[in-house]
Coordinates of C-alpha atoms and ligand atoms in Angstrom, one line a residue:
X1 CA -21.0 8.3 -12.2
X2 CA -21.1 8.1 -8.5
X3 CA -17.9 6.7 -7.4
X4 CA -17.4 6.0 -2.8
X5 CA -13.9 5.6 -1.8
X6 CA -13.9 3.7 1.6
X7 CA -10.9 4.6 4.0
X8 CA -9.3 7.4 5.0
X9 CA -5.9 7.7 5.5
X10 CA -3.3 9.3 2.6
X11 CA -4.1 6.8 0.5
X12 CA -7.4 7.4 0.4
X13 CA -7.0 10.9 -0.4
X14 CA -4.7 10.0 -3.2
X15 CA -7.1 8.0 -4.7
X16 CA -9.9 10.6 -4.0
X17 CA -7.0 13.0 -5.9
X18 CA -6.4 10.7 -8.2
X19 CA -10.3 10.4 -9.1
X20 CA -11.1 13.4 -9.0
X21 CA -8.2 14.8 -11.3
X22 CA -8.9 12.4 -14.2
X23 CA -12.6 13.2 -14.5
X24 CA -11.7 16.9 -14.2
X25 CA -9.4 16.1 -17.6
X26 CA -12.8 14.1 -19.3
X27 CA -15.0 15.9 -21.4
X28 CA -18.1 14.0 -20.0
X29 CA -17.2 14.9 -16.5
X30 CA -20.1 13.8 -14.5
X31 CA -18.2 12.6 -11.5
X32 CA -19.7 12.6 -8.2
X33 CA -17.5 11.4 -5.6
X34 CA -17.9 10.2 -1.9
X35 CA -15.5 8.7 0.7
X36 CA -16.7 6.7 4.1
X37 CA -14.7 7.8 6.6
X38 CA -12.6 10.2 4.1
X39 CA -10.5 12.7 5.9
X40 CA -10.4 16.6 6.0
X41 CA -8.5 16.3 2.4
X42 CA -10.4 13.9 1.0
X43 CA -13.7 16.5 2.2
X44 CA -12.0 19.5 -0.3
X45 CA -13.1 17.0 -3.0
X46 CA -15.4 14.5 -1.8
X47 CA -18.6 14.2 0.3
X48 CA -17.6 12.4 3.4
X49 CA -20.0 10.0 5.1
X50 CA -19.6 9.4 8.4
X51 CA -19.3 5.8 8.1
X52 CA -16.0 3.7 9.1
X53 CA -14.2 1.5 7.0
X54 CA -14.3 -1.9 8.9
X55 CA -18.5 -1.3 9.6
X56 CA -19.2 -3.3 6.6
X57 CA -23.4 -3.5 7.0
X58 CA -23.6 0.3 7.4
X59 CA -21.2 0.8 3.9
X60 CA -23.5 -1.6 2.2
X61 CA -26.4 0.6 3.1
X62 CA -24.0 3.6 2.2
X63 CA -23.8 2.6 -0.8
X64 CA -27.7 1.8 -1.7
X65 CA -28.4 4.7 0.2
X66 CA -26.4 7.4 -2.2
X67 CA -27.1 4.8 -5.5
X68 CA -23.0 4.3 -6.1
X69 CA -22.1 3.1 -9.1
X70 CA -18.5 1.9 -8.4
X71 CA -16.9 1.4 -4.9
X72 CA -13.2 1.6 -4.5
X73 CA -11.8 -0.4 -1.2
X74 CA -8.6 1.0 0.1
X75 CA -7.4 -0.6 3.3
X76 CA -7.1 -4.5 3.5
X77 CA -9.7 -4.5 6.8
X78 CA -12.5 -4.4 5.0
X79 CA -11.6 -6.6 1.9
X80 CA -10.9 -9.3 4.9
X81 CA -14.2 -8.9 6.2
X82 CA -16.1 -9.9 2.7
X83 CA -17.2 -6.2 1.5
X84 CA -16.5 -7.1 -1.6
X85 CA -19.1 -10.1 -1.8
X86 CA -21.3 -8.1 0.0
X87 CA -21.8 -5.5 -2.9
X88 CA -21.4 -8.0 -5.7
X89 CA -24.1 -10.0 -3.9
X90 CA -26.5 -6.6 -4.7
X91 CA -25.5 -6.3 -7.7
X92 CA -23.2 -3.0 -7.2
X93 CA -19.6 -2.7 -9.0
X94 CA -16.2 -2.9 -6.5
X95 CA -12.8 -2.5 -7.1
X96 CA -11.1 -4.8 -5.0
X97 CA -10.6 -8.8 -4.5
X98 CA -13.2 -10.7 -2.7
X99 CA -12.4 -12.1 1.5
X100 CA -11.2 -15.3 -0.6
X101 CA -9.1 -13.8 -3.0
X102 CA -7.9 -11.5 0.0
X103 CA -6.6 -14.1 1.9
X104 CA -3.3 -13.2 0.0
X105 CA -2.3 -10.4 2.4
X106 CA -4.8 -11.9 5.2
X107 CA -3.4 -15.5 5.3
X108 CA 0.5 -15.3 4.7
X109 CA 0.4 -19.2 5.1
X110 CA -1.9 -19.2 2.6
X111 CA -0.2 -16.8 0.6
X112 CA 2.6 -19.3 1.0
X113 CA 0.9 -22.5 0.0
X114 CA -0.3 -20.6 -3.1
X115 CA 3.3 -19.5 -4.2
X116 CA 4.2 -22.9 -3.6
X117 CA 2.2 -24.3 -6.2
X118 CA 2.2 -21.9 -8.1
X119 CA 6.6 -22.2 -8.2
X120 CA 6.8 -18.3 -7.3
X121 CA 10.1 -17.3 -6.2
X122 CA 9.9 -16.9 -2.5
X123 CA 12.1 -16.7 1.0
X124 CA 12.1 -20.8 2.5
X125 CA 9.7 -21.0 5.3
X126 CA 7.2 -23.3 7.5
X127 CA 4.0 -22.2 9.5
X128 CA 3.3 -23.4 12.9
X129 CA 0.3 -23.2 15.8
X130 CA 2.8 -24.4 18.6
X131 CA 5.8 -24.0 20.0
X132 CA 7.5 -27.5 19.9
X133 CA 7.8 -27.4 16.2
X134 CA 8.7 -24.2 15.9
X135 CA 12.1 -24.4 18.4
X136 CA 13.1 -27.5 16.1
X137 CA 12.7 -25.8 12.7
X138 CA 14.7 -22.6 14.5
X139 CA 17.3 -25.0 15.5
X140 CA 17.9 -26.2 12.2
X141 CA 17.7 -22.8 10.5
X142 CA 20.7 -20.0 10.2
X143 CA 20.9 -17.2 12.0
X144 CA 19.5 -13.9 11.3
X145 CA 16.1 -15.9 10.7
X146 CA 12.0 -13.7 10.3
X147 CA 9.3 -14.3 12.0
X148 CA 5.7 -13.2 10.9
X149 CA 2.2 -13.5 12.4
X150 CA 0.1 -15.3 9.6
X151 CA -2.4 -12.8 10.1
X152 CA -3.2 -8.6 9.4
X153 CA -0.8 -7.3 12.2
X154 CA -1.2 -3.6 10.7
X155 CA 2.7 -3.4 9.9
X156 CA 3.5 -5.1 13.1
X157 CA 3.8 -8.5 12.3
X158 CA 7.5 -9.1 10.5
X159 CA 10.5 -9.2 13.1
X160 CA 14.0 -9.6 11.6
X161 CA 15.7 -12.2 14.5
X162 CA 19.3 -11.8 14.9
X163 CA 19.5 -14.8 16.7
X164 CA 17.8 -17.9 16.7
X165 CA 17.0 -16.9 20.8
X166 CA 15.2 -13.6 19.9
X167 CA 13.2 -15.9 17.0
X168 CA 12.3 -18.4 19.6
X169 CA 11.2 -15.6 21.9
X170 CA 8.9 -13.9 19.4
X171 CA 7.0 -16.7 17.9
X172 CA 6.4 -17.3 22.2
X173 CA 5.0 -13.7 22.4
X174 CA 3.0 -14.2 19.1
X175 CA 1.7 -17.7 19.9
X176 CA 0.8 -16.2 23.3
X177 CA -1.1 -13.6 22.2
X178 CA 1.1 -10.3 22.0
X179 CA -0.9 -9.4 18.1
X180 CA -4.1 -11.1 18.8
X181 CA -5.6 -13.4 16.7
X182 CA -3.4 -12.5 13.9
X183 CA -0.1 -14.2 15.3
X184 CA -2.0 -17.5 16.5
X185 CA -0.4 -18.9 13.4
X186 CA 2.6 -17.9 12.8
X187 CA 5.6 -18.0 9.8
X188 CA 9.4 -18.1 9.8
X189 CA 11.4 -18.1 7.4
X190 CA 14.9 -17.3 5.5
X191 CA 16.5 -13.8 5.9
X192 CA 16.3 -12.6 2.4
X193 CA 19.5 -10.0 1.4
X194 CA 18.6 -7.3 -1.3
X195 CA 16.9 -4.3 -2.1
X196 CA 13.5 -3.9 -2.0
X197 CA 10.5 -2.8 -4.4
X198 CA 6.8 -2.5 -4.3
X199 CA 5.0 -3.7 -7.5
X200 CA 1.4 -3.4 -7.7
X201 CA -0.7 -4.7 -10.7
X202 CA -4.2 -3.9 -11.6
X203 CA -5.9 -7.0 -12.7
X204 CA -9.1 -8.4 -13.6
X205 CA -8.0 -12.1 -12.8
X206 CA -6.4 -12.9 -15.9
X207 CA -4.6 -9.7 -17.2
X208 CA -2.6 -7.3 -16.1
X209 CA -1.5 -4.0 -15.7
X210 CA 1.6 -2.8 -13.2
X211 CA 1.9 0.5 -12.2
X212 CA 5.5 1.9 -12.0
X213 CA 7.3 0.4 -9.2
X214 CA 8.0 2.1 -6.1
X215 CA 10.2 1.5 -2.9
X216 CA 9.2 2.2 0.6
X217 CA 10.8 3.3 3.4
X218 CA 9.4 1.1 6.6
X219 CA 11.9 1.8 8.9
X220 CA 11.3 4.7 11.2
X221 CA 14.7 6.5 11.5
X222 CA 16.8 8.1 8.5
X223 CA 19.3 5.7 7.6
X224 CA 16.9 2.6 7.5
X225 CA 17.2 2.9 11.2
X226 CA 14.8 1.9 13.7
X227 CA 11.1 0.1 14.1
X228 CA 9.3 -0.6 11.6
X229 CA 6.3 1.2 10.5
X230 CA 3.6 1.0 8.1
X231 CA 6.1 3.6 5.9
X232 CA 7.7 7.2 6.5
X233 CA 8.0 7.2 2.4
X234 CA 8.0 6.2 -0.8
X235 CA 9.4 7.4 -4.3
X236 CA 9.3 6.3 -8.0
X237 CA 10.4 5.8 -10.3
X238 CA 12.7 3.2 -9.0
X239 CA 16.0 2.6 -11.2
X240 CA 16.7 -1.1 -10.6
X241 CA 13.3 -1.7 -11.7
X242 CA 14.3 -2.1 -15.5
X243 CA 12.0 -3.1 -18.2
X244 CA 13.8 -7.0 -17.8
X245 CA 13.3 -6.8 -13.9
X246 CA 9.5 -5.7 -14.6
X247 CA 9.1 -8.7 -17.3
X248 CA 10.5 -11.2 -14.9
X249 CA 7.7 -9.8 -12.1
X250 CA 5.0 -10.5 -15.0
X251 CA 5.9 -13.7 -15.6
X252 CA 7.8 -15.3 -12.6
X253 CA 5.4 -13.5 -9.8
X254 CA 1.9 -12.3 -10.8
X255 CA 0.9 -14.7 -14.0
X256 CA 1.7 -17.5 -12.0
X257 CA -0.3 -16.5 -9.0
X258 CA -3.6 -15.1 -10.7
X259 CA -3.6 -18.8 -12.3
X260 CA -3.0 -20.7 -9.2
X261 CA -5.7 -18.3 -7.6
X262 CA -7.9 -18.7 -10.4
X263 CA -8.0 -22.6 -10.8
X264 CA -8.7 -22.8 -7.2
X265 CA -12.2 -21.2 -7.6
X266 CA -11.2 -17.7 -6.2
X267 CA -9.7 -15.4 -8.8
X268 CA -8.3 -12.5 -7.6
X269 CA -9.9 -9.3 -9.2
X270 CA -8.4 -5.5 -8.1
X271 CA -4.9 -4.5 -7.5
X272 CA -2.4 -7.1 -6.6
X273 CA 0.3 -5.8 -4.7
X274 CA 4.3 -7.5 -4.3
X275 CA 6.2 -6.6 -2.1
X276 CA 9.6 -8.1 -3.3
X277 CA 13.4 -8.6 -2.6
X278 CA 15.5 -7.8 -5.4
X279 CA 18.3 -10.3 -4.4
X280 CA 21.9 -9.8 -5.5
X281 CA 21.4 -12.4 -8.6
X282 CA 18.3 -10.0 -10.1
X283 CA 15.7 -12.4 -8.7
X284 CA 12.3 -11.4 -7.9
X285 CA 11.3 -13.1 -4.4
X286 CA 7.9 -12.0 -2.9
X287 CA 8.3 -10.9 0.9
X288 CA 4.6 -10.3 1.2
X289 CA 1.5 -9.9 -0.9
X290 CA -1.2 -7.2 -0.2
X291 CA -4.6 -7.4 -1.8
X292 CA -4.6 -3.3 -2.3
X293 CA -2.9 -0.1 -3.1
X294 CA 0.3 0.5 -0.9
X295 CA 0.3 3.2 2.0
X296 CA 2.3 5.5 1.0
X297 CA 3.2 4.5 -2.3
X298 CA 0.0 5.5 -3.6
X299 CA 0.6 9.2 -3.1
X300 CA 3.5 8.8 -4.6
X301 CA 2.8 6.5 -8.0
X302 CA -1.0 8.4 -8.7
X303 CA 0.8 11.7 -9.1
X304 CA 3.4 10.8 -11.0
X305 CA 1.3 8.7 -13.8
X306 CA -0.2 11.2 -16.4
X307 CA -3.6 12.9 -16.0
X308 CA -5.9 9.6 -17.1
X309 CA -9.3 10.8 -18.1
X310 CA -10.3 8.2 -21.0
X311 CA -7.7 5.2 -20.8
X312 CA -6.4 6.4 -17.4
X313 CA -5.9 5.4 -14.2
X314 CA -9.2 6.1 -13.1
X315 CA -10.9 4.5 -16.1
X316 CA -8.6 1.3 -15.9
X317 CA -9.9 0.8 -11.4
X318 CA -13.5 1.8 -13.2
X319 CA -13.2 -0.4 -16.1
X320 CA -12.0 -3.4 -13.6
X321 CA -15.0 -3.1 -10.9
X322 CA -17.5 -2.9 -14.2
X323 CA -16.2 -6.2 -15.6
X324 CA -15.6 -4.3 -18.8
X325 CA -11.6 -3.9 -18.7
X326 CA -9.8 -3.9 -22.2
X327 CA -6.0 -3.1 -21.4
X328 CA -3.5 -2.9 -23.9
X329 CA -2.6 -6.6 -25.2
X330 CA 0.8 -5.6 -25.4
X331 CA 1.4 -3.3 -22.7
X332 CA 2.4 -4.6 -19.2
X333 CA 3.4 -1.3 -17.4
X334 CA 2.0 1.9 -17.4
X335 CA 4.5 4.7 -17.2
X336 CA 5.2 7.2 -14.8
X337 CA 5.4 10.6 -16.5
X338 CA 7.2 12.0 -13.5
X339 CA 9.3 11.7 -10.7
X340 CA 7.8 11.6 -7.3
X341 CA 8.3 11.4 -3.3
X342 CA 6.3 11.2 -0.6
X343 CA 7.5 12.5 2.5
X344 CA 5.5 11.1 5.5
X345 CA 4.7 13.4 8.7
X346 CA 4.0 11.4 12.1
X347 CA 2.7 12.3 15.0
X348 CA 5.3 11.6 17.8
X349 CA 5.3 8.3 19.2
X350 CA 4.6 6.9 16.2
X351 CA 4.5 3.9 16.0
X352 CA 3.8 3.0 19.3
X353 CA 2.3 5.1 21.1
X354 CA 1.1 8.2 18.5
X355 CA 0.2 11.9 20.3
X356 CA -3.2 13.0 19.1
X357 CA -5.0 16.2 19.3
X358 CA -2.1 18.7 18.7
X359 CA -2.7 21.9 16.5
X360 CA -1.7 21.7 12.8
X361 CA 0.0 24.7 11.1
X362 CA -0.5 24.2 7.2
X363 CA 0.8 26.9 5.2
X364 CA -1.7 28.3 2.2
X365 CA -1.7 27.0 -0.6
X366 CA -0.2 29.7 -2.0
X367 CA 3.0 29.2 0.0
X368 CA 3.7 25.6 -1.2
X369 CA 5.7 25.2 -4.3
X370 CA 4.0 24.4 -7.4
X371 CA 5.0 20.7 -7.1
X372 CA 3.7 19.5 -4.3
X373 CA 0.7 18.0 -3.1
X374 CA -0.3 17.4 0.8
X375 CA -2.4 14.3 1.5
X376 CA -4.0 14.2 4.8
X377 CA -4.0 11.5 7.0
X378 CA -4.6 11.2 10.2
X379 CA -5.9 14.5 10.7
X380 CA -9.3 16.0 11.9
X381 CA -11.3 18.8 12.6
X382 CA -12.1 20.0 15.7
X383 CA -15.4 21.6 17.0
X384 CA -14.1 25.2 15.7
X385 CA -12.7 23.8 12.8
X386 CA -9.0 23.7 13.7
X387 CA -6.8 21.0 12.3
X388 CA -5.6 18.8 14.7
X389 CA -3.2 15.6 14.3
X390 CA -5.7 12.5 14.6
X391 CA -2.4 10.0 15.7
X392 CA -0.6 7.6 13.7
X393 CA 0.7 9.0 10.1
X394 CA -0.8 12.4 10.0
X395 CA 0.2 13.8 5.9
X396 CA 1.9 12.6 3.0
X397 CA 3.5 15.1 1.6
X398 CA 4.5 14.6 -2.7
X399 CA 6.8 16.5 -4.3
X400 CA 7.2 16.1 -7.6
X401 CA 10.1 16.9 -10.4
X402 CA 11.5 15.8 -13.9
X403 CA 14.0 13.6 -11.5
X404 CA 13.5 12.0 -8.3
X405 CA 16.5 14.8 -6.4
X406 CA 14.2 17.1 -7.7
X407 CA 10.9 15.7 -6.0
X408 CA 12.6 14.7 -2.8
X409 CA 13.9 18.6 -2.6
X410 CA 10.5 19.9 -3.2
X411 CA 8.7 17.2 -1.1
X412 CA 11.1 17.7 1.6
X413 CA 10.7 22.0 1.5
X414 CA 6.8 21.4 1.9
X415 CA 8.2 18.9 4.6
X416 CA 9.4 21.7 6.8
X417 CA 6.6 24.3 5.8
X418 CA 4.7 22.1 7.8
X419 CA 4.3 22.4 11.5
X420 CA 2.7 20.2 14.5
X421 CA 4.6 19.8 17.7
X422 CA 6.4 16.5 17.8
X423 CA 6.3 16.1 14.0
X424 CA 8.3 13.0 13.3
X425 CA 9.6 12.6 9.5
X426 CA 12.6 11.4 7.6
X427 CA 14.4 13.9 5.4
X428 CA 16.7 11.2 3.6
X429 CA 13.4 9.8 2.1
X430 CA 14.7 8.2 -1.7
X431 CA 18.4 8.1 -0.5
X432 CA 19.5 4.9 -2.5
X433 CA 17.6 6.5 -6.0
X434 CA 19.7 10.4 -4.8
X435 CA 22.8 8.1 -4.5
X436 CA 22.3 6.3 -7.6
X437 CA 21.7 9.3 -9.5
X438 CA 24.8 10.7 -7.9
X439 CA 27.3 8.1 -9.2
X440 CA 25.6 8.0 -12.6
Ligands
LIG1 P1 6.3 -8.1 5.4 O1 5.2 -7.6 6.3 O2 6.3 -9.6 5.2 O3 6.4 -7.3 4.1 O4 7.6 -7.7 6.1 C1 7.9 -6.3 6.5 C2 9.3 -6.0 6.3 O5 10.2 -6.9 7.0 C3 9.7 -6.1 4.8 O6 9.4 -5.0 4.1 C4 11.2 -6.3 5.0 O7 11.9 -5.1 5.2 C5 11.3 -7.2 6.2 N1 11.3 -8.6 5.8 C6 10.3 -9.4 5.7 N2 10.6 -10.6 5.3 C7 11.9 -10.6 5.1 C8 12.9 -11.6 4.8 N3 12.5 -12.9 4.5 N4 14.2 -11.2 4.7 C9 14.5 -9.9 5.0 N5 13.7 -9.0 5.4 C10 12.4 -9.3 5.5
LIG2 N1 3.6 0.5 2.5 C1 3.4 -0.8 2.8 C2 2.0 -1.2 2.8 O1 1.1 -0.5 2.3 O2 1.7 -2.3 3.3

């Protein structure tokens, strides 16, 4: 089995991890495993081709090239672009949705229009291309109020408004160019109180499987303080996510959806990610959708799920791109066997303006607690071999324990093993699940 995971950025490596560990527990381990980019993790366990994610002619020749049997997409950029077409037009098995099915994290008006019809719970809102419009809907909305560029903005494109001034303002800078193409169109809509929660469902476009939910931490400062960011962590399992929370997701968010999705001619096959607010009355309402696995609550959720071999994780994403998936009738969720948290190391300046090239001190593995695992991320070799931060997010580090206080201690230790100049990270990573835990 010849398996290509394209990215390479923690989650990548996770998944590579994730792979890699569940064929190691098969008895029929015949697993041979690339990733295009990949990363100088993903290289322990992978061959890397020196391809890049968003080049999507020279992946399909990749993937003719080294015969791969499945090919797992992890960022949204490609997905966007058609790669999944592109390989089921050969013939060639993909996890991940197609550029139509896609449009679900690449078109948030569309994403809207479809949760519309489809009655999902979600925050009031109305798209515009121009400004006129926009100033009147603002005037007639309460203060705080969001604004979003339709399009993929990297983590960029939600600003919470305090005033209906700074909302006016931002869909100006969006309309006018400030995200590109992506904020030509833009959304805004009700300011949603709650908590929040990551759920991500495999599916084949009629069933479905969630993994356990997670919650991220987008904000860059400790205390939910600061920019936002593509996220400085994640942990699960998350304890407001109760089996009647998770039931309601099934049926009040994703069933609805995939059939909406479906009837319209695009089904949407690969994992199906909501981000939601858990408002004060225990509703579900969907903030965003993202047509793949979360960054970093992947490298957080893959550790924590048992070792898969046969029925796995790994066989499930296998299964799914092979058109061959049987899940459980009766089983919605799979469980986490663990506790885990992913501490996130960022180059300074992160977000806006990341250092690169700075030297990497990791300590061997031998001096990292049994419990952890260090993703790379944006991190690279140079010409003599030397680690070097590559900008942006630069590790996910997961700890992991029977509770979550006990994986945020031992992520957080491998945390501060860790050294780069400028490293940027939060060490209150999991706070609301360590404050739960404590009143408990
Ligand atoms: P999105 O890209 O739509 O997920 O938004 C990024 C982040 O902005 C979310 O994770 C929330 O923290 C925040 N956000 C987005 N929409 C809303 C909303 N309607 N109400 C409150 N916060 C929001
Ligand atoms: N962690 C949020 C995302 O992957 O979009």
């Amino acid at each position: 089995m010849r398996v290509l995971v394209v990215g390479g950025g923690g989650r990548e490596h996770a998944l590579c991890w994730a792979v890699h560990r569940d064929a190691a527990a098969s008895t029929s381990n015949d697993l041979t495993l690339f990733a295009a980019p990949g990363n100088p993790g993903t290289a322990a366990l992978a061959t890397n081709l020196p391809v890049s994610a968003t080049a999507i002619d020279d992946l399909v020749t990749a993937v003719q090239q080294h015969n791969i049997d499945v090919t797992i997409v992890g960022p949204e950029a490609p997905l966007a672009a058609g790669l999944t077409d592109r390989l089921r037009e050969q013939g060639r098995a993909v996890f991940g949705p197609t550029a139509a099915a896609a449009r679900l994290e690449s078109s948030k008006a569309y994403a809207k229009e479809v949760m519309r019809r489809a009655g999902v719970p979600t925050a009031a809102s109305a798209t515009f291309v121009g400004m006129g419009p926009a100033l009147e809907y603002i005037g007639n909305h309460a203060e705080p109020l969001v604004v979003k560029a339709s399009g993929l903005a990297a983590g960029k494109g939600a600003v919470v408004c305090k005033t209906r001034i700074d909302a006016a303002m931002t869909v100006r800078a969006m309309l006018d160019g400030s995200l590109g193409e992506a904020g030509k169109e833009v959304l805004v809509e009700e300011f949603l109180e709650g908590e929040e929660l990551s759920v991500l469902a495999l599916t084949d476009g009629e069933r479905l499987l969630m993994l356990p939910p997670a919650q991220d931490h987008k904000r860059l400062g400790e205390g939910d303080t600061g920019p936002n960011t593509g996220g400085m962590g994640a942990y699960c399992p998350v304890g407001i996510a109760s089996d009647a929370l998770l039931e309601r997701v099934r049926a009040e968010v994703f069933e609805p959806v995939l059939r909406e999705v479906a009837a319209q001619g695009t089904p949407y096959e690969g994992v199906l990610y909501a981000g939601l607010m858990i408002l004060p009355d225990g509703t579900p309402s969907v903030l965003e959708f993202n047509a793949r696995f979360g960054d970093p609550e992947t490298q957080a959720l893959l550790p924590a799920l048992p070792t898969g071999a046969r029925g796995g994780f790994t066989e499930h994403l296998l299964a799914i791109a092979e058109r061959r998936w049987n899940p459980p009738a009766h089983v919605h969720v799979l469980d986490a066997e663990r506790a885990a948290v992913t501490t996130v190391l960022a180059a300074r300046g992160y977000p806006e303006n990341p250092e690169k090239g700075v030297a990497i001190r990791l300590p061997a593995p031998g001096e990292l607690d049994e419990d952890v695992i260090v993703f790379h991320a944006g991190t690279f070799r140079d010409p003599d071999g030397r680690l070097r931060t590559a900008g942006g997010r630069v590790f996910s580090v997961t700890g992991l324990g029977a509770t979550v206080p006990l994986a945020a201690r031992a992520s957080r230790q491998a945390a501060e093993q860790i050294t780069f100049e400028g490293k940027t990270w939060r060490r209150d990573v999991a706070w609301r699940e360590i404050r739960r835990a404590g009143a408990a």
